Amino acid sequence: MDVERYDRTRPAYPPELIDHLISAAPGRDTLDVGIGTGIEARQFQSAGCHVLGVEPDPRMAEFARRSGIDVEVAKFETWDPAGRRFDLLVSGQAWHWVDPVAGAAKAAEVLRPGGLLSVFWHVPEPPEEVADALADAYRRLVPDAPIDLKSVPKQPSDPYGPLIVKIADGLREAGGFGEPERSRYDWNRVYTRDEWLDQLPTFGSLTWVESTVRQEILAEVGAAIDRMGGRFTTRYATVALTAVRN
């Protein structure tokens, strides 16, 4: 993983989401699980929160520390909070790596009563011309890939639905939380050809692909964007699951 590319190209989170979580939490002591390079952590930090990160990847943890954020390298389920408690626990693009029951139990352990857990993800929906160019090149150039991008169902009305159900069930099974609530924030972003091609290699479908093949795929996607005038608008949904600690 190219951590600098990841941080440079992955989008931040809607200000409405950040503001809502801060206003709903009982205080500003924030734990960021799977902090990555610190994208959402910097947003909470800028809004006046004191943020501690937990991150299993030492490279990402070191990058996040450059923002002046304390980060401890560990898997959340086995991390030692050493008696510390938090008002807000957040996780952006990461909770799917956490065991839904063990993670929920650890979250209940580290949150103060009335504290808030919120896990969230971005779901990009680029124009069909861009998505189809990637899927067609991927199918042809990576025939042994474990995923066929053409067969991935588009769920703009309920992105991450099955995952969110699983996480909500984990919270209920672990106990200690009120009923989880789902929310969604829709927004748009304009990308140039170079900006989109810079981000694509950070997606899981391409991180493992051999470099020369990846460049061929990017060239085909770039040609499709050129045919659209060199820029396009991607629709995003940011989906969140939030629960209050009893």
PDB file of C-alpha atoms in Angstrom:
ATOM      1  CA  MET A   1       0.000   0.000   0.000  1.00  0.00           C
ATOM      2  CA  ASP A   2       1.309   3.421  -1.003  1.00  0.00           C
ATOM      3  CA  VAL A   3       0.247   5.298   2.129  1.00  0.00           C
ATOM      4  CA  GLU A   4       1.063   8.732   0.735  1.00  0.00           C
ATOM      5  CA  ARG A   5      -1.061   8.086  -2.366  1.00  0.00           C
ATOM      6  CA  TYR A   6      -3.872   6.758  -0.169  1.00  0.00           C
ATOM      7  CA  ASP A   7      -3.868   9.877   1.987  1.00  0.00           C
ATOM      8  CA  ARG A   8      -3.559  12.199  -0.997  1.00  0.00           C
ATOM      9  CA  THR A   9      -6.392  10.707  -3.020  1.00  0.00           C
ATOM     10  CA  ARG A  10      -8.996   9.335  -0.609  1.00  0.00           C
ATOM     11  CA  PRO A  11     -11.743  11.863   0.155  1.00  0.00           C
ATOM     12  CA  ALA A  12     -12.522  13.364   3.538  1.00  0.00           C
ATOM     13  CA  TYR A  13     -15.887  12.918   5.226  1.00  0.00           C
ATOM     14  CA  PRO A  14     -18.948  15.187   4.983  1.00  0.00           C
ATOM     15  CA  PRO A  15     -18.709  18.056   7.496  1.00  0.00           C
ATOM     16  CA  GLU A  16     -22.350  17.385   8.424  1.00  0.00           C
ATOM     17  CA  LEU A  17     -21.384  13.919   9.683  1.00  0.00           C
ATOM     18  CA  ILE A  18     -18.418  15.205  11.684  1.00  0.00           C
ATOM     19  CA  ASP A  19     -20.466  18.031  13.233  1.00  0.00           C
ATOM     20  CA  HIS A  20     -23.346  15.720  14.128  1.00  0.00           C
ATOM     21  CA  LEU A  21     -21.102  13.222  15.910  1.00  0.00           C
ATOM     22  CA  ILE A  22     -19.264  15.874  17.894  1.00  0.00           C
ATOM     23  CA  SER A  23     -22.490  17.540  18.978  1.00  0.00           C
ATOM     24  CA  ALA A  24     -24.083  14.208  19.955  1.00  0.00           C
ATOM     25  CA  ALA A  25     -21.115  12.908  21.971  1.00  0.00           C
ATOM     26  CA  PRO A  26     -20.858  13.811  25.685  1.00  0.00           C
ATOM     27  CA  GLY A  27     -17.310  15.135  25.246  1.00  0.00           C
ATOM     28  CA  ARG A  28     -14.414  15.339  22.818  1.00  0.00           C
ATOM     29  CA  ASP A  29     -12.104  12.504  23.840  1.00  0.00           C
ATOM     30  CA  THR A  30     -12.105  10.535  20.588  1.00  0.00           C
ATOM     31  CA  LEU A  31     -10.798   7.082  19.692  1.00  0.00           C
ATOM     32  CA  ASP A  32     -10.270   6.408  15.983  1.00  0.00           C
ATOM     33  CA  VAL A  33     -10.212   2.667  15.248  1.00  0.00           C
ATOM     34  CA  GLY A  34      -8.318   1.798  12.078  1.00  0.00           C
ATOM     35  CA  ILE A  35      -7.141   5.388  11.848  1.00  0.00           C
ATOM     36  CA  GLY A  36      -5.219   4.670   8.644  1.00  0.00           C
ATOM     37  CA  THR A  37      -3.370   7.769   7.496  1.00  0.00           C
ATOM     38  CA  GLY A  38      -5.540  10.008   9.649  1.00  0.00           C
ATOM     39  CA  ILE A  39      -8.020  11.386   7.106  1.00  0.00           C
ATOM     40  CA  GLU A  40     -11.051  11.583   9.400  1.00  0.00           C
ATOM     41  CA  ALA A  41      -8.894  12.005  12.509  1.00  0.00           C
ATOM     42  CA  ARG A  42      -7.586  15.326  11.196  1.00  0.00           C
ATOM     43  CA  GLN A  43     -11.177  16.482  10.699  1.00  0.00           C
ATOM     44  CA  PHE A  44     -12.075  15.663  14.301  1.00  0.00           C
ATOM     45  CA  GLN A  45      -8.820  17.168  15.527  1.00  0.00           C
ATOM     46  CA  SER A  46      -9.507  20.412  13.640  1.00  0.00           C
ATOM     47  CA  ALA A  47     -12.936  20.569  15.268  1.00  0.00           C
ATOM     48  CA  GLY A  48     -11.386  20.533  18.731  1.00  0.00           C
ATOM     49  CA  CYS A  49     -11.335  16.824  19.575  1.00  0.00           C
ATOM     50  CA  HIS A  50      -8.433  15.074  21.270  1.00  0.00           C
ATOM     51  CA  VAL A  51      -7.879  12.022  19.070  1.00  0.00           C
ATOM     52  CA  LEU A  52      -6.101   8.748  19.845  1.00  0.00           C
ATOM     53  CA  GLY A  53      -5.701   6.299  16.985  1.00  0.00           C
ATOM     54  CA  VAL A  54      -5.436   2.515  16.945  1.00  0.00           C
ATOM     55  CA  GLU A  55      -4.024   1.073  13.725  1.00  0.00           C
ATOM     56  CA  PRO A  56      -2.606  -2.399  12.904  1.00  0.00           C
ATOM     57  CA  ASP A  57      -0.476  -1.172   9.947  1.00  0.00           C
ATOM     58  CA  PRO A  58       2.738   0.481  11.228  1.00  0.00           C
ATOM     59  CA  ARG A  59       3.219   2.418   7.979  1.00  0.00           C
ATOM     60  CA  MET A  60      -0.189   4.042   8.176  1.00  0.00           C
ATOM     61  CA  ALA A  61       0.239   4.686  11.891  1.00  0.00           C
ATOM     62  CA  GLU A  62       3.504   6.504  11.277  1.00  0.00           C
ATOM     63  CA  PHE A  63       1.913   8.643   8.573  1.00  0.00           C
ATOM     64  CA  ALA A  64      -0.970   9.617  10.866  1.00  0.00           C
ATOM     65  CA  ARG A  65       1.504  10.637  13.569  1.00  0.00           C
ATOM     66  CA  ARG A  66       2.855  13.330  11.235  1.00  0.00           C
ATOM     67  CA  SER A  67      -0.386  15.229  11.934  1.00  0.00           C
ATOM     68  CA  GLY A  68       0.424  15.336  15.631  1.00  0.00           C
ATOM     69  CA  ILE A  69      -2.001  12.505  16.445  1.00  0.00           C
ATOM     70  CA  ASP A  70      -1.057   9.815  18.960  1.00  0.00           C
ATOM     71  CA  VAL A  71      -1.381   6.374  17.362  1.00  0.00           C
ATOM     72  CA  GLU A  72      -0.891   2.959  18.971  1.00  0.00           C
ATOM     73  CA  VAL A  73      -0.123  -0.004  16.704  1.00  0.00           C
ATOM     74  CA  ALA A  74      -2.476  -2.898  17.446  1.00  0.00           C
ATOM     75  CA  LYS A  75      -5.565  -4.759  16.320  1.00  0.00           C
ATOM     76  CA  PHE A  76      -8.486  -3.174  18.097  1.00  0.00           C
ATOM     77  CA  GLU A  77      -9.850  -6.445  19.494  1.00  0.00           C
ATOM     78  CA  THR A  78      -6.551  -7.137  21.315  1.00  0.00           C
ATOM     79  CA  TRP A  79      -5.537  -3.525  22.037  1.00  0.00           C
ATOM     80  CA  ASP A  80      -4.991  -2.619  25.698  1.00  0.00           C
ATOM     81  CA  PRO A  81      -6.839   0.609  26.575  1.00  0.00           C
ATOM     82  CA  ALA A  82      -5.031   0.698  29.929  1.00  0.00           C
ATOM     83  CA  GLY A  83      -8.111   2.000  31.691  1.00  0.00           C
ATOM     84  CA  ARG A  84      -8.688   4.905  29.312  1.00  0.00           C
ATOM     85  CA  ARG A  85     -12.242   5.904  28.415  1.00  0.00           C
ATOM     86  CA  PHE A  86     -13.597   7.924  25.502  1.00  0.00           C
ATOM     87  CA  ASP A  87     -16.641   9.988  24.591  1.00  0.00           C
ATOM     88  CA  LEU A  88     -16.612   9.114  20.902  1.00  0.00           C
ATOM     89  CA  LEU A  89     -15.367   6.081  18.983  1.00  0.00           C
ATOM     90  CA  VAL A  90     -15.180   6.442  15.213  1.00  0.00           C
ATOM     91  CA  SER A  91     -13.978   4.233  12.387  1.00  0.00           C
ATOM     92  CA  GLY A  92     -13.788   5.345   8.744  1.00  0.00           C
ATOM     93  CA  GLN A  93     -13.406   2.726   6.002  1.00  0.00           C
ATOM     94  CA  ALA A  94     -12.108   0.205   8.557  1.00  0.00           C
ATOM     95  CA  TRP A  95     -14.695  -1.478  10.790  1.00  0.00           C
ATOM     96  CA  HIS A  96     -15.234  -4.274   8.243  1.00  0.00           C
ATOM     97  CA  TRP A  97     -11.811  -5.552   9.357  1.00  0.00           C
ATOM     98  CA  VAL A  98     -12.986  -5.725  13.001  1.00  0.00           C
ATOM     99  CA  ASP A  99     -14.809  -8.744  14.430  1.00  0.00           C
ATOM    100  CA  PRO A 100     -18.411  -7.542  14.777  1.00  0.00           C
ATOM    101  CA  VAL A 101     -18.978  -9.029  18.241  1.00  0.00           C
ATOM    102  CA  ALA A 102     -15.510  -8.775  19.804  1.00  0.00           C
ATOM    103  CA  GLY A 103     -15.112  -5.265  18.407  1.00  0.00           C
ATOM    104  CA  ALA A 104     -18.484  -4.200  19.786  1.00  0.00           C
ATOM    105  CA  ALA A 105     -17.589  -5.610  23.209  1.00  0.00           C
ATOM    106  CA  LYS A 106     -14.278  -3.728  23.227  1.00  0.00           C
ATOM    107  CA  ALA A 107     -16.068  -0.540  22.136  1.00  0.00           C
ATOM    108  CA  ALA A 108     -18.507  -0.898  25.047  1.00  0.00           C
ATOM    109  CA  GLU A 109     -15.518  -1.324  27.368  1.00  0.00           C
ATOM    110  CA  VAL A 110     -13.742   1.855  26.280  1.00  0.00           C
ATOM    111  CA  LEU A 111     -16.707   4.220  25.868  1.00  0.00           C
ATOM    112  CA  ARG A 112     -18.092   6.229  28.764  1.00  0.00           C
ATOM    113  CA  PRO A 113     -21.831   5.956  29.490  1.00  0.00           C
ATOM    114  CA  GLY A 114     -23.592   8.069  26.889  1.00  0.00           C
ATOM    115  CA  GLY A 115     -20.578   7.788  24.603  1.00  0.00           C
ATOM    116  CA  LEU A 116     -21.077   7.348  20.885  1.00  0.00           C
ATOM    117  CA  LEU A 117     -19.854   4.688  18.468  1.00  0.00           C
ATOM    118  CA  SER A 118     -20.015   5.559  14.783  1.00  0.00           C
ATOM    119  CA  VAL A 119     -18.580   3.534  11.905  1.00  0.00           C
ATOM    120  CA  PHE A 120     -18.809   4.836   8.337  1.00  0.00           C
ATOM    121  CA  TRP A 121     -17.787   4.276   4.733  1.00  0.00           C
ATOM    122  CA  HIS A 122     -17.708   6.075   1.404  1.00  0.00           C
ATOM    123  CA  VAL A 123     -19.467   4.482  -1.568  1.00  0.00           C
ATOM    124  CA  PRO A 124     -18.359   6.099  -4.848  1.00  0.00           C
ATOM    125  CA  GLU A 125     -20.581   5.795  -7.897  1.00  0.00           C
ATOM    126  CA  PRO A 126     -18.678   7.094 -10.932  1.00  0.00           C
ATOM    127  CA  PRO A 127     -20.442   7.427 -14.283  1.00  0.00           C
ATOM    128  CA  GLU A 128     -21.104   4.171 -16.130  1.00  0.00           C
ATOM    129  CA  GLU A 129     -18.556   5.037 -18.825  1.00  0.00           C
ATOM    130  CA  VAL A 130     -15.786   5.168 -16.195  1.00  0.00           C
ATOM    131  CA  ALA A 131     -16.947   2.141 -14.198  1.00  0.00           C
ATOM    132  CA  ASP A 132     -17.429   0.019 -17.323  1.00  0.00           C
ATOM    133  CA  ALA A 133     -13.993   0.926 -18.702  1.00  0.00           C
ATOM    134  CA  LEU A 134     -12.398  -0.311 -15.487  1.00  0.00           C
ATOM    135  CA  ALA A 135     -14.498  -3.479 -15.345  1.00  0.00           C
ATOM    136  CA  ASP A 136     -13.873  -4.377 -19.005  1.00  0.00           C
ATOM    137  CA  ALA A 137     -10.107  -3.821 -18.782  1.00  0.00           C
ATOM    138  CA  TYR A 138      -9.932  -5.698 -15.481  1.00  0.00           C
ATOM    139  CA  ARG A 139     -11.814  -8.713 -16.829  1.00  0.00           C
ATOM    140  CA  ARG A 140      -9.609  -8.909 -19.928  1.00  0.00           C
ATOM    141  CA  LEU A 141      -6.216  -8.192 -18.351  1.00  0.00           C
ATOM    142  CA  VAL A 142      -6.713  -9.955 -14.997  1.00  0.00           C
ATOM    143  CA  PRO A 143      -8.717 -13.051 -16.027  1.00  0.00           C
ATOM    144  CA  ASP A 144      -7.798 -14.940 -12.840  1.00  0.00           C
ATOM    145  CA  ALA A 145      -8.942 -12.156 -10.516  1.00  0.00           C
ATOM    146  CA  PRO A 146     -11.062 -13.310  -7.544  1.00  0.00           C
ATOM    147  CA  ILE A 147     -13.666 -10.649  -8.338  1.00  0.00           C
ATOM    148  CA  ASP A 148     -15.507  -9.763 -11.526  1.00  0.00           C
ATOM    149  CA  LEU A 149     -16.196  -6.040 -11.329  1.00  0.00           C
ATOM    150  CA  LYS A 150     -18.984  -6.414 -13.878  1.00  0.00           C
ATOM    151  CA  SER A 151     -20.852  -8.717 -11.487  1.00  0.00           C
ATOM    152  CA  VAL A 152     -20.603  -6.434  -8.461  1.00  0.00           C
ATOM    153  CA  PRO A 153     -24.168  -5.322  -7.748  1.00  0.00           C
ATOM    154  CA  LYS A 154     -24.799  -1.597  -7.738  1.00  0.00           C
ATOM    155  CA  GLN A 155     -26.690  -0.727  -4.544  1.00  0.00           C
ATOM    156  CA  PRO A 156     -26.920   3.070  -4.544  1.00  0.00           C
ATOM    157  CA  SER A 157     -30.134   2.900  -2.505  1.00  0.00           C
ATOM    158  CA  ASP A 158     -28.584   0.709   0.202  1.00  0.00           C
ATOM    159  CA  PRO A 159     -24.769   0.709  -0.010  1.00  0.00           C
ATOM    160  CA  TYR A 160     -22.959  -1.507   2.468  1.00  0.00           C
ATOM    161  CA  GLY A 161     -26.378  -2.826   3.516  1.00  0.00           C
ATOM    162  CA  PRO A 162     -25.421  -6.433   4.341  1.00  0.00           C
ATOM    163  CA  LEU A 163     -22.273  -5.323   6.180  1.00  0.00           C
ATOM    164  CA  ILE A 164     -24.175  -2.785   8.259  1.00  0.00           C
ATOM    165  CA  VAL A 165     -26.744  -5.430   9.222  1.00  0.00           C
ATOM    166  CA  LYS A 166     -23.913  -7.713  10.376  1.00  0.00           C
ATOM    167  CA  ILE A 167     -22.290  -4.942  12.414  1.00  0.00           C
ATOM    168  CA  ALA A 168     -25.615  -3.948  13.987  1.00  0.00           C
ATOM    169  CA  ASP A 169     -26.234  -7.579  14.949  1.00  0.00           C
ATOM    170  CA  GLY A 170     -22.779  -7.657  16.554  1.00  0.00           C
ATOM    171  CA  LEU A 171     -23.591  -4.596  18.639  1.00  0.00           C
ATOM    172  CA  ARG A 172     -26.844  -6.171  19.825  1.00  0.00           C
ATOM    173  CA  GLU A 173     -25.132  -9.471  20.665  1.00  0.00           C
ATOM    174  CA  ALA A 174     -22.296  -7.817  22.584  1.00  0.00           C
ATOM    175  CA  GLY A 175     -24.701  -5.664  24.570  1.00  0.00           C
ATOM    176  CA  GLY A 176     -24.038  -2.330  26.186  1.00  0.00           C
ATOM    177  CA  PHE A 177     -25.492  -0.189  23.389  1.00  0.00           C
ATOM    178  CA  GLY A 178     -28.843   1.261  22.464  1.00  0.00           C
ATOM    179  CA  GLU A 179     -30.438   0.378  19.137  1.00  0.00           C
ATOM    180  CA  PRO A 180     -28.026   1.193  16.262  1.00  0.00           C
ATOM    181  CA  GLU A 181     -29.168   3.863  13.806  1.00  0.00           C
ATOM    182  CA  ARG A 182     -28.235   4.187  10.148  1.00  0.00           C
ATOM    183  CA  SER A 183     -27.665   7.449   8.335  1.00  0.00           C
ATOM    184  CA  ARG A 184     -26.554   8.472   4.860  1.00  0.00           C
ATOM    185  CA  TYR A 185     -24.984  11.594   3.390  1.00  0.00           C
ATOM    186  CA  ASP A 186     -25.069  12.125  -0.392  1.00  0.00           C
ATOM    187  CA  TRP A 187     -22.610  14.438  -2.108  1.00  0.00           C
ATOM    188  CA  ASN A 188     -20.726  14.932  -5.379  1.00  0.00           C
ATOM    189  CA  ARG A 189     -17.115  15.468  -6.344  1.00  0.00           C
ATOM    190  CA  VAL A 190     -15.643  16.494  -9.686  1.00  0.00           C
ATOM    191  CA  TYR A 191     -12.527  14.558 -10.740  1.00  0.00           C
ATOM    192  CA  THR A 192     -10.035  15.258 -13.464  1.00  0.00           C
ATOM    193  CA  ARG A 193      -8.560  12.350 -15.373  1.00  0.00           C
ATOM    194  CA  ASP A 194      -5.308  12.510 -13.399  1.00  0.00           C
ATOM    195  CA  GLU A 195      -7.049  12.767 -10.035  1.00  0.00           C
ATOM    196  CA  TRP A 196      -9.152   9.646 -10.663  1.00  0.00           C
ATOM    197  CA  LEU A 197      -6.229   7.632 -12.009  1.00  0.00           C
ATOM    198  CA  ASP A 198      -4.194   8.647  -8.968  1.00  0.00           C
ATOM    199  CA  GLN A 199      -6.855   7.225  -6.647  1.00  0.00           C
ATOM    200  CA  LEU A 200      -7.678   3.997  -8.499  1.00  0.00           C
ATOM    201  CA  PRO A 201      -4.533   2.067  -7.413  1.00  0.00           C
ATOM    202  CA  THR A 202      -5.613   2.448  -3.758  1.00  0.00           C
ATOM    203  CA  PHE A 203      -8.718   0.307  -4.365  1.00  0.00           C
ATOM    204  CA  GLY A 204      -8.510  -3.302  -3.212  1.00  0.00           C
ATOM    205  CA  SER A 205      -9.188  -4.685  -6.666  1.00  0.00           C
ATOM    206  CA  LEU A 206      -5.976  -3.101  -7.972  1.00  0.00           C
ATOM    207  CA  THR A 207      -3.537  -3.041  -5.046  1.00  0.00           C
ATOM    208  CA  TRP A 208      -2.350  -6.584  -5.707  1.00  0.00           C
ATOM    209  CA  VAL A 209      -2.244  -6.399  -9.537  1.00  0.00           C
ATOM    210  CA  GLU A 210       1.200  -6.488 -11.161  1.00  0.00           C
ATOM    211  CA  SER A 211       2.430  -2.989 -11.968  1.00  0.00           C
ATOM    212  CA  THR A 212       2.611  -3.214 -15.762  1.00  0.00           C
ATOM    213  CA  VAL A 213      -0.881  -4.707 -15.968  1.00  0.00           C
ATOM    214  CA  ARG A 214      -2.194  -2.048 -13.609  1.00  0.00           C
ATOM    215  CA  GLN A 215      -0.780   0.654 -15.885  1.00  0.00           C
ATOM    216  CA  GLU A 216      -2.575  -0.882 -18.870  1.00  0.00           C
ATOM    217  CA  ILE A 217      -5.854  -0.834 -16.941  1.00  0.00           C
ATOM    218  CA  LEU A 218      -5.326   2.772 -15.915  1.00  0.00           C
ATOM    219  CA  ALA A 219      -4.553   3.750 -19.508  1.00  0.00           C
ATOM    220  CA  GLU A 220      -7.880   2.335 -20.692  1.00  0.00           C
ATOM    221  CA  VAL A 221      -9.802   4.092 -17.933  1.00  0.00           C
ATOM    222  CA  GLY A 222      -7.933   7.291 -18.750  1.00  0.00           C
ATOM    223  CA  ALA A 223      -8.921   7.008 -22.419  1.00  0.00           C
ATOM    224  CA  ALA A 224     -12.579   6.694 -21.397  1.00  0.00           C
ATOM    225  CA  ILE A 225     -12.297   9.836 -19.265  1.00  0.00           C
ATOM    226  CA  ASP A 226     -10.607  11.664 -22.154  1.00  0.00           C
ATOM    227  CA  ARG A 227     -13.620  10.831 -24.313  1.00  0.00           C
ATOM    228  CA  MET A 228     -15.790  12.515 -21.648  1.00  0.00           C
ATOM    229  CA  GLY A 229     -13.772  15.711 -21.868  1.00  0.00           C
ATOM    230  CA  GLY A 230     -11.119  14.893 -19.281  1.00  0.00           C
ATOM    231  CA  ARG A 231     -13.277  15.283 -16.172  1.00  0.00           C
ATOM    232  CA  PHE A 232     -16.474  13.920 -14.649  1.00  0.00           C
ATOM    233  CA  THR A 233     -18.628  14.018 -11.529  1.00  0.00           C
ATOM    234  CA  THR A 234     -18.729  11.084  -9.127  1.00  0.00           C
ATOM    235  CA  ARG A 235     -21.676  10.662  -6.816  1.00  0.00           C
ATOM    236  CA  TYR A 236     -20.804   9.572  -3.298  1.00  0.00           C
ATOM    237  CA  ALA A 237     -22.874   8.167  -0.479  1.00  0.00           C
ATOM    238  CA  THR A 238     -21.274   8.207   2.958  1.00  0.00           C
ATOM    239  CA  VAL A 239     -23.118   5.667   5.084  1.00  0.00           C
ATOM    240  CA  ALA A 240     -22.849   5.447   8.870  1.00  0.00           C
ATOM    241  CA  LEU A 241     -24.010   3.209  11.698  1.00  0.00           C
ATOM    242  CA  THR A 242     -24.175   4.901  15.105  1.00  0.00           C
ATOM    243  CA  ALA A 243     -25.051   3.609  18.580  1.00  0.00           C
ATOM    244  CA  VAL A 244     -25.052   5.128  22.072  1.00  0.00           C
ATOM    245  CA  ARG A 245     -23.303   3.404  24.981  1.00  0.00           C
ATOM    246  CA  ASN A 246     -25.799   2.609  27.746  1.00  0.00           C
TER     247      ASN A 246
END
